[in-house]
Amino acid sequence: NLLRTVLRNLLSNAVKFTPKGGEVWLRIALADNRVKFEVADTGPGLAPEQAQRWQAETALVSTRGTAGEKGTGLGLAVSRRFVTLLGGTLALESAPEKGTRWWFEIPA
């Protein structure tokens, strides 16, 4: 259930922040008895200060989706906690106009 919730949160955010005609990917790979999950999109990406704020353990980073959808940032905070409970760490790579990539690895 924890894994399902994390993937649902990451995928729904990727869809929310990707404009029409953009792309969202889910990649899953198994290596060295660990499973790596990656969700990437071609959305607007995050400014460096937004990405840094997200890295703070207690931060809730809220931004509007490409169609004006409201968000609280709670889904990402919950996802980070759930990934930790599963034995992994949630990370991101993002840049303005380049999209965002979230990934985590957990024991197989």
Short mmCIF file of C-alpha atoms in Angstrom, two decimals:
data_model
loop_
_atom_site.label_atom_id
_atom_site.label_comp_id
_atom_site.label_asym_id
_atom_site.label_seq_id
_atom_site.Cartn_x
_atom_site.Cartn_y
_atom_site.Cartn_z
CA ASN A 1 0.00 0.00 0.00
CA LEU A 2 2.85 2.41 0.78
CA LEU A 3 4.47 1.79 -2.59
CA ARG A 4 1.16 2.15 -4.42
CA THR A 5 0.52 5.48 -2.69
CA VAL A 6 3.97 6.83 -3.55
CA LEU A 7 3.65 5.87 -7.21
CA ARG A 8 0.14 7.31 -7.42
CA ASN A 9 1.33 10.62 -5.90
CA LEU A 10 4.36 10.91 -8.18
CA LEU A 11 2.44 9.97 -11.33
CA SER A 12 -0.50 12.27 -10.58
CA ASN A 13 1.91 15.17 -9.95
CA ALA A 14 3.72 14.43 -13.21
CA VAL A 15 0.41 14.48 -15.10
CA LYS A 16 -0.73 17.62 -13.27
CA PHE A 17 2.44 19.50 -14.18
CA THR A 18 2.78 18.35 -17.78
CA PRO A 19 1.00 20.42 -20.43
CA LYS A 20 -1.01 18.88 -23.25
CA GLY A 21 1.30 17.18 -25.72
CA GLY A 22 3.93 16.58 -23.03
CA GLU A 23 5.15 13.21 -21.80
CA VAL A 24 5.25 11.31 -18.51
CA TRP A 25 7.41 8.22 -17.97
CA LEU A 26 7.49 5.51 -15.37
CA ARG A 27 10.59 3.33 -15.34
CA ILE A 28 11.20 0.40 -13.03
CA ALA A 29 14.48 -1.52 -12.91
CA LEU A 30 15.86 -4.32 -10.77
CA ALA A 31 19.58 -4.41 -9.96
CA ASP A 32 21.63 -5.75 -7.05
CA ASN A 33 18.53 -6.84 -5.12
CA ARG A 34 17.09 -3.31 -5.22
CA VAL A 35 14.20 -1.93 -7.25
CA LYS A 36 14.58 1.55 -8.73
CA PHE A 37 11.46 3.53 -9.57
CA GLU A 38 11.63 6.67 -11.67
CA VAL A 39 8.86 9.07 -12.68
CA ALA A 40 9.78 11.81 -15.15
CA ASP A 41 7.85 14.45 -17.04
CA THR A 42 8.32 17.17 -19.64
CA GLY A 43 6.55 19.79 -17.55
CA PRO A 44 7.79 23.25 -16.56
CA GLY A 45 10.22 21.92 -13.94
CA LEU A 46 11.13 23.51 -10.64
CA ALA A 47 13.20 26.58 -10.00
CA PRO A 48 16.33 25.81 -7.93
CA GLU A 49 14.86 27.50 -4.83
CA GLN A 50 11.70 25.36 -5.09
CA ALA A 51 13.78 22.19 -5.36
CA GLN A 52 15.86 23.24 -2.34
CA ARG A 53 12.73 24.01 -0.29
CA TRP A 54 11.39 20.56 -1.11
CA GLN A 55 14.59 18.97 0.22
CA ALA A 56 13.92 20.45 3.68
CA GLU A 57 12.40 17.65 5.76
CA THR A 58 9.44 19.71 7.01
CA ALA A 59 8.72 21.77 3.90
CA LEU A 60 5.43 21.61 2.03
CA VAL A 61 6.00 23.07 -1.43
CA SER A 62 2.76 24.09 -3.12
CA THR A 63 2.55 25.16 -6.74
CA ARG A 64 -0.26 25.33 -9.27
CA GLY A 65 -0.55 22.74 -12.03
CA THR A 66 -0.45 23.58 -15.72
CA ALA A 67 -4.27 23.88 -15.78
CA GLY A 68 -4.35 25.97 -12.58
CA GLU A 69 -4.93 23.01 -10.25
CA LYS A 70 -4.25 23.76 -6.62
CA GLY A 71 -1.85 21.65 -4.60
CA THR A 72 -0.70 21.54 -0.99
CA GLY A 73 2.58 19.67 -1.36
CA LEU A 74 1.30 17.11 1.14
CA GLY A 75 1.45 14.23 -1.38
CA LEU A 76 5.20 14.67 -1.81
CA ALA A 77 5.79 14.95 1.94
CA VAL A 78 3.81 11.74 2.49
CA SER A 79 5.66 10.04 -0.38
CA ARG A 80 9.03 10.99 1.09
CA ARG A 81 8.02 9.50 4.45
CA PHE A 82 6.62 6.32 2.89
CA VAL A 83 9.77 5.77 0.81
CA THR A 84 11.82 6.11 4.00
CA LEU A 85 9.62 3.50 5.70
CA LEU A 86 10.24 1.20 2.71
CA GLY A 87 14.02 1.55 3.19
CA GLY A 88 14.77 4.10 0.49
CA THR A 89 15.25 7.80 -0.17
CA LEU A 90 13.18 9.94 -2.54
CA ALA A 91 15.23 12.29 -4.73
CA LEU A 92 14.56 14.74 -7.51
CA GLU A 93 16.26 16.39 -10.44
CA SER A 94 14.57 19.38 -12.02
CA ALA A 95 15.25 22.57 -13.92
CA PRO A 96 12.98 25.26 -15.31
CA GLU A 97 11.59 24.32 -18.75
CA LYS A 98 13.35 20.92 -18.56
CA GLY A 99 10.81 18.88 -16.59
CA THR A 100 11.22 16.97 -13.37
CA ARG A 101 12.49 13.50 -12.52
CA TRP A 102 11.75 11.80 -9.17
CA TRP A 103 13.34 8.50 -8.22
CA PHE A 104 13.85 6.16 -5.33
CA GLU A 105 15.31 2.70 -4.72
CA ILE A 106 14.04 0.19 -2.21
CA PRO A 107 15.14 -3.33 -1.28
CA ALA A 108 13.65 -5.97 -3.59
#
